[in-house]
Amino acid sequence: MESIESMTIEQLKERAALLASEMDANDEENRAYQSEIDKIYARIDAQKS
């Protein structure tokens, strides 16, 4: 990847949009992981009772 210093304004905007979409996707993935973790601990707690 070229450095941001050598990118045009259009390339910079595209790169920023790509990074923002990757962050959004990671947020969704993290919520899914957290949901599964919560279910795992709920199952562990239920089995301890």
PDB file of N, CA and C in Angstrom:
ATOM      1  N   MET A   1       0.836  -1.185   0.000  1.00  0.00           N
ATOM      2  CA  MET A   1       0.000   0.000   0.000  1.00  0.00           C
ATOM      3  C   MET A   1       0.877   1.243   0.000  1.00  0.00           C
ATOM      4  N   GLU A   2       0.479   2.208  -0.806  1.00  0.00           N
ATOM      5  CA  GLU A   2       1.262   3.443  -0.832  1.00  0.00           C
ATOM      6  C   GLU A   2       0.996   4.259   0.431  1.00  0.00           C
ATOM      7  N   SER A   3       1.921   5.146   0.736  1.00  0.00           N
ATOM      8  CA  SER A   3       1.759   5.961   1.947  1.00  0.00           C
ATOM      9  C   SER A   3       0.696   7.028   1.711  1.00  0.00           C
ATOM     10  N   ILE A   4       0.052   7.444   2.789  1.00  0.00           N
ATOM     11  CA  ILE A   4      -1.003   8.442   2.644  1.00  0.00           C
ATOM     12  C   ILE A   4      -0.457   9.775   2.124  1.00  0.00           C
ATOM     13  N   GLU A   5       0.829  10.014   2.318  1.00  0.00           N
ATOM     14  CA  GLU A   5       1.419  11.255   1.826  1.00  0.00           C
ATOM     15  C   GLU A   5       1.393  11.334   0.302  1.00  0.00           C
ATOM     16  N   SER A   6       1.396  10.174  -0.365  1.00  0.00           N
ATOM     17  CA  SER A   6       1.432  10.172  -1.831  1.00  0.00           C
ATOM     18  C   SER A   6       0.064   9.935  -2.465  1.00  0.00           C
ATOM     19  N   MET A   7      -0.986   9.829  -1.653  1.00  0.00           N
ATOM     20  CA  MET A   7      -2.320   9.567  -2.187  1.00  0.00           C
ATOM     21  C   MET A   7      -3.033  10.854  -2.581  1.00  0.00           C
ATOM     22  N   THR A   8      -3.899  10.716  -3.584  1.00  0.00           N
ATOM     23  CA  THR A   8      -4.749  11.844  -3.964  1.00  0.00           C
ATOM     24  C   THR A   8      -5.887  11.969  -2.942  1.00  0.00           C
ATOM     25  N   ILE A   9      -6.589  13.086  -2.984  1.00  0.00           N
ATOM     26  CA  ILE A   9      -7.718  13.279  -2.074  1.00  0.00           C
ATOM     27  C   ILE A   9      -8.748  12.168  -2.276  1.00  0.00           C
ATOM     28  N   GLU A  10      -9.020  11.812  -3.522  1.00  0.00           N
ATOM     29  CA  GLU A  10      -9.997  10.750  -3.796  1.00  0.00           C
ATOM     30  C   GLU A  10      -9.528   9.421  -3.196  1.00  0.00           C
ATOM     31  N   GLN A  11      -8.260   9.098  -3.358  1.00  0.00           N
ATOM     32  CA  GLN A  11      -7.718   7.863  -2.772  1.00  0.00           C
ATOM     33  C   GLN A  11      -7.799   7.899  -1.252  1.00  0.00           C
ATOM     34  N   LEU A  12      -7.520   9.055  -0.668  1.00  0.00           N
ATOM     35  CA  LEU A  12      -7.598   9.190   0.785  1.00  0.00           C
ATOM     36  C   LEU A  12      -9.024   8.961   1.274  1.00  0.00           C
ATOM     37  N   LYS A  13     -10.005   9.528   0.568  1.00  0.00           N
ATOM     38  CA  LYS A  13     -11.409   9.341   0.941  1.00  0.00           C
ATOM     39  C   LYS A  13     -11.806   7.876   0.833  1.00  0.00           C
ATOM     40  N   GLU A  14     -11.374   7.215  -0.251  1.00  0.00           N
ATOM     41  CA  GLU A  14     -11.684   5.792  -0.428  1.00  0.00           C
ATOM     42  C   GLU A  14     -11.061   4.954   0.677  1.00  0.00           C
ATOM     43  N   ARG A  15      -9.824   5.254   1.023  1.00  0.00           N
ATOM     44  CA  ARG A  15      -9.130   4.510   2.088  1.00  0.00           C
ATOM     45  C   ARG A  15      -9.836   4.710   3.425  1.00  0.00           C
ATOM     46  N   ALA A  16     -10.222   5.951   3.727  1.00  0.00           N
ATOM     47  CA  ALA A  16     -10.922   6.227   4.976  1.00  0.00           C
ATOM     48  C   ALA A  16     -12.245   5.477   5.026  1.00  0.00           C
ATOM     49  N   ALA A  17     -12.969   5.443   3.914  1.00  0.00           N
ATOM     50  CA  ALA A  17     -14.253   4.734   3.859  1.00  0.00           C
ATOM     51  C   ALA A  17     -14.044   3.235   4.062  1.00  0.00           C
ATOM     52  N   LEU A  18     -13.004   2.683   3.449  1.00  0.00           N
ATOM     53  CA  LEU A  18     -12.708   1.262   3.611  1.00  0.00           C
ATOM     54  C   LEU A  18     -12.388   0.943   5.071  1.00  0.00           C
ATOM     55  N   LEU A  19     -11.547   1.756   5.689  1.00  0.00           N
ATOM     56  CA  LEU A  19     -11.185   1.515   7.086  1.00  0.00           C
ATOM     57  C   LEU A  19     -12.402   1.625   8.001  1.00  0.00           C
ATOM     58  N   ALA A  20     -13.270   2.603   7.740  1.00  0.00           N
ATOM     59  CA  ALA A  20     -14.477   2.766   8.546  1.00  0.00           C
ATOM     60  C   ALA A  20     -15.382   1.542   8.406  1.00  0.00           C
ATOM     61  N   SER A  21     -15.517   1.012   7.190  1.00  0.00           N
ATOM     62  CA  SER A  21     -16.373  -0.165   7.004  1.00  0.00           C
ATOM     63  C   SER A  21     -15.777  -1.389   7.685  1.00  0.00           C
ATOM     64  N   GLU A  22     -14.455  -1.499   7.688  1.00  0.00           N
ATOM     65  CA  GLU A  22     -13.802  -2.609   8.393  1.00  0.00           C
ATOM     66  C   GLU A  22     -14.051  -2.500   9.895  1.00  0.00           C
ATOM     67  N   MET A  23     -14.002  -1.284  10.432  1.00  0.00           N
ATOM     68  CA  MET A  23     -14.257  -1.094  11.855  1.00  0.00           C
ATOM     69  C   MET A  23     -15.697  -1.477  12.195  1.00  0.00           C
ATOM     70  N   ASP A  24     -16.643  -1.097  11.340  1.00  0.00           N
ATOM     71  CA  ASP A  24     -18.047  -1.456  11.563  1.00  0.00           C
ATOM     72  C   ASP A  24     -18.218  -2.967  11.547  1.00  0.00           C
ATOM     73  N   ALA A  25     -17.581  -3.632  10.604  1.00  0.00           N
ATOM     74  CA  ALA A  25     -17.679  -5.087  10.515  1.00  0.00           C
ATOM     75  C   ALA A  25     -17.100  -5.734  11.759  1.00  0.00           C
ATOM     76  N   ASN A  26     -15.999  -5.191  12.257  1.00  0.00           N
ATOM     77  CA  ASN A  26     -15.397  -5.733  13.469  1.00  0.00           C
ATOM     78  C   ASN A  26     -16.313  -5.539  14.669  1.00  0.00           C
ATOM     79  N   ASP A  27     -17.012  -4.409  14.722  1.00  0.00           N
ATOM     80  CA  ASP A  27     -17.958  -4.176  15.813  1.00  0.00           C
ATOM     81  C   ASP A  27     -19.041  -5.248  15.816  1.00  0.00           C
ATOM     82  N   GLU A  28     -19.572  -5.547  14.622  1.00  0.00           N
ATOM     83  CA  GLU A  28     -20.610  -6.570  14.516  1.00  0.00           C
ATOM     84  C   GLU A  28     -20.069  -7.937  14.933  1.00  0.00           C
ATOM     85  N   GLU A  29     -18.856  -8.240  14.486  1.00  0.00           N
ATOM     86  CA  GLU A  29     -18.227  -9.513  14.835  1.00  0.00           C
ATOM     87  C   GLU A  29     -17.998  -9.591  16.344  1.00  0.00           C
ATOM     88  N   ASN A  30     -17.536  -8.506  16.931  1.00  0.00           N
ATOM     89  CA  ASN A  30     -17.292  -8.485  18.374  1.00  0.00           C
ATOM     90  C   ASN A  30     -18.577  -8.680  19.156  1.00  0.00           C
ATOM     91  N   ARG A  31     -19.688  -8.082  18.689  1.00  0.00           N
ATOM     92  CA  ARG A  31     -20.971  -8.278  19.370  1.00  0.00           C
ATOM     93  C   ARG A  31     -21.398  -9.743  19.288  1.00  0.00           C
ATOM     94  N   ALA A  32     -21.174 -10.370  18.142  1.00  0.00           N
ATOM     95  CA  ALA A  32     -21.517 -11.789  17.991  1.00  0.00           C
ATOM     96  C   ALA A  32     -20.671 -12.640  18.930  1.00  0.00           C
ATOM     97  N   TYR A  33     -19.382 -12.355  18.996  1.00  0.00           N
ATOM     98  CA  TYR A  33     -18.500 -13.099  19.910  1.00  0.00           C
ATOM     99  C   TYR A  33     -18.931 -12.903  21.353  1.00  0.00           C
ATOM    100  N   GLN A  34     -19.249 -11.656  21.729  1.00  0.00           N
ATOM    101  CA  GLN A  34     -19.646 -11.376  23.108  1.00  0.00           C
ATOM    102  C   GLN A  34     -20.940 -12.104  23.447  1.00  0.00           C
ATOM    103  N   SER A  35     -21.860 -12.156  22.493  1.00  0.00           N
ATOM    104  CA  SER A  35     -23.115 -12.866  22.709  1.00  0.00           C
ATOM    105  C   SER A  35     -22.851 -14.343  22.969  1.00  0.00           C
ATOM    106  N   GLU A  36     -21.956 -14.931  22.189  1.00  0.00           N
ATOM    107  CA  GLU A  36     -21.632 -16.344  22.388  1.00  0.00           C
ATOM    108  C   GLU A  36     -20.942 -16.558  23.733  1.00  0.00           C
ATOM    109  N   ILE A  37     -20.040 -15.670  24.089  1.00  0.00           N
ATOM    110  CA  ILE A  37     -19.360 -15.765  25.391  1.00  0.00           C
ATOM    111  C   ILE A  37     -20.385 -15.715  26.522  1.00  0.00           C
ATOM    112  N   ASP A  38     -21.342 -14.785  26.410  1.00  0.00           N
ATOM    113  CA  ASP A  38     -22.390 -14.672  27.433  1.00  0.00           C
ATOM    114  C   ASP A  38     -23.178 -15.974  27.552  1.00  0.00           C
ATOM    115  N   LYS A  39     -23.510 -16.580  26.414  1.00  0.00           N
ATOM    116  CA  LYS A  39     -24.257 -17.844  26.422  1.00  0.00           C
ATOM    117  C   LYS A  39     -23.430 -18.962  27.067  1.00  0.00           C
ATOM    118  N   ILE A  40     -22.136 -18.966  26.780  1.00  0.00           N
ATOM    119  CA  ILE A  40     -21.251 -19.988  27.355  1.00  0.00           C
ATOM    120  C   ILE A  40     -21.237 -19.873  28.879  1.00  0.00           C
ATOM    121  N   TYR A  41     -21.060 -18.636  29.383  1.00  0.00           N
ATOM    122  CA  TYR A  41     -21.028 -18.471  30.832  1.00  0.00           C
ATOM    123  C   TYR A  41     -22.381 -18.754  31.478  1.00  0.00           C
ATOM    124  N   ALA A  42     -23.456 -18.440  30.774  1.00  0.00           N
ATOM    125  CA  ALA A  42     -24.790 -18.762  31.293  1.00  0.00           C
ATOM    126  C   ALA A  42     -24.958 -20.275  31.391  1.00  0.00           C
ATOM    127  N   ARG A  43     -24.452 -20.993  30.406  1.00  0.00           N
ATOM    128  CA  ARG A  43     -24.513 -22.470  30.415  1.00  0.00           C
ATOM    129  C   ARG A  43     -23.663 -23.029  31.551  1.00  0.00           C
ATOM    130  N   ILE A  44     -22.481 -22.463  31.761  1.00  0.00           N
ATOM    131  CA  ILE A  44     -21.614 -22.898  32.856  1.00  0.00           C
ATOM    132  C   ILE A  44     -22.329 -22.681  34.196  1.00  0.00           C
ATOM    133  N   ASP A  45     -22.908 -21.489  34.362  1.00  0.00           N
ATOM    134  CA  ASP A  45     -23.639 -21.188  35.609  1.00  0.00           C
ATOM    135  C   ASP A  45     -24.803 -22.149  35.818  1.00  0.00           C
ATOM    136  N   ALA A  46     -25.525 -22.453  34.750  1.00  0.00           N
ATOM    137  CA  ALA A  46     -26.673 -23.364  34.861  1.00  0.00           C
ATOM    138  C   ALA A  46     -26.216 -24.761  35.274  1.00  0.00           C
ATOM    139  N   GLN A  47     -25.071 -25.185  34.809  1.00  0.00           N
ATOM    140  CA  GLN A  47     -24.587 -26.529  35.141  1.00  0.00           C
ATOM    141  C   GLN A  47     -24.031 -26.598  36.563  1.00  0.00           C
ATOM    142  N   LYS A  48     -23.605 -25.457  37.107  1.00  0.00           N
ATOM    143  CA  LYS A  48     -23.076 -25.433  38.460  1.00  0.00           C
ATOM    144  C   LYS A  48     -24.189 -25.584  39.502  1.00  0.00           C
ATOM    145  N   SER A  49     -25.402 -25.192  39.134  1.00  0.00           N
ATOM    146  CA  SER A  49     -26.529 -25.176  40.087  1.00  0.00           C
ATOM    147  C   SER A  49     -26.953 -26.574  40.467  1.00  0.00           C
TER     148      SER A  49
END
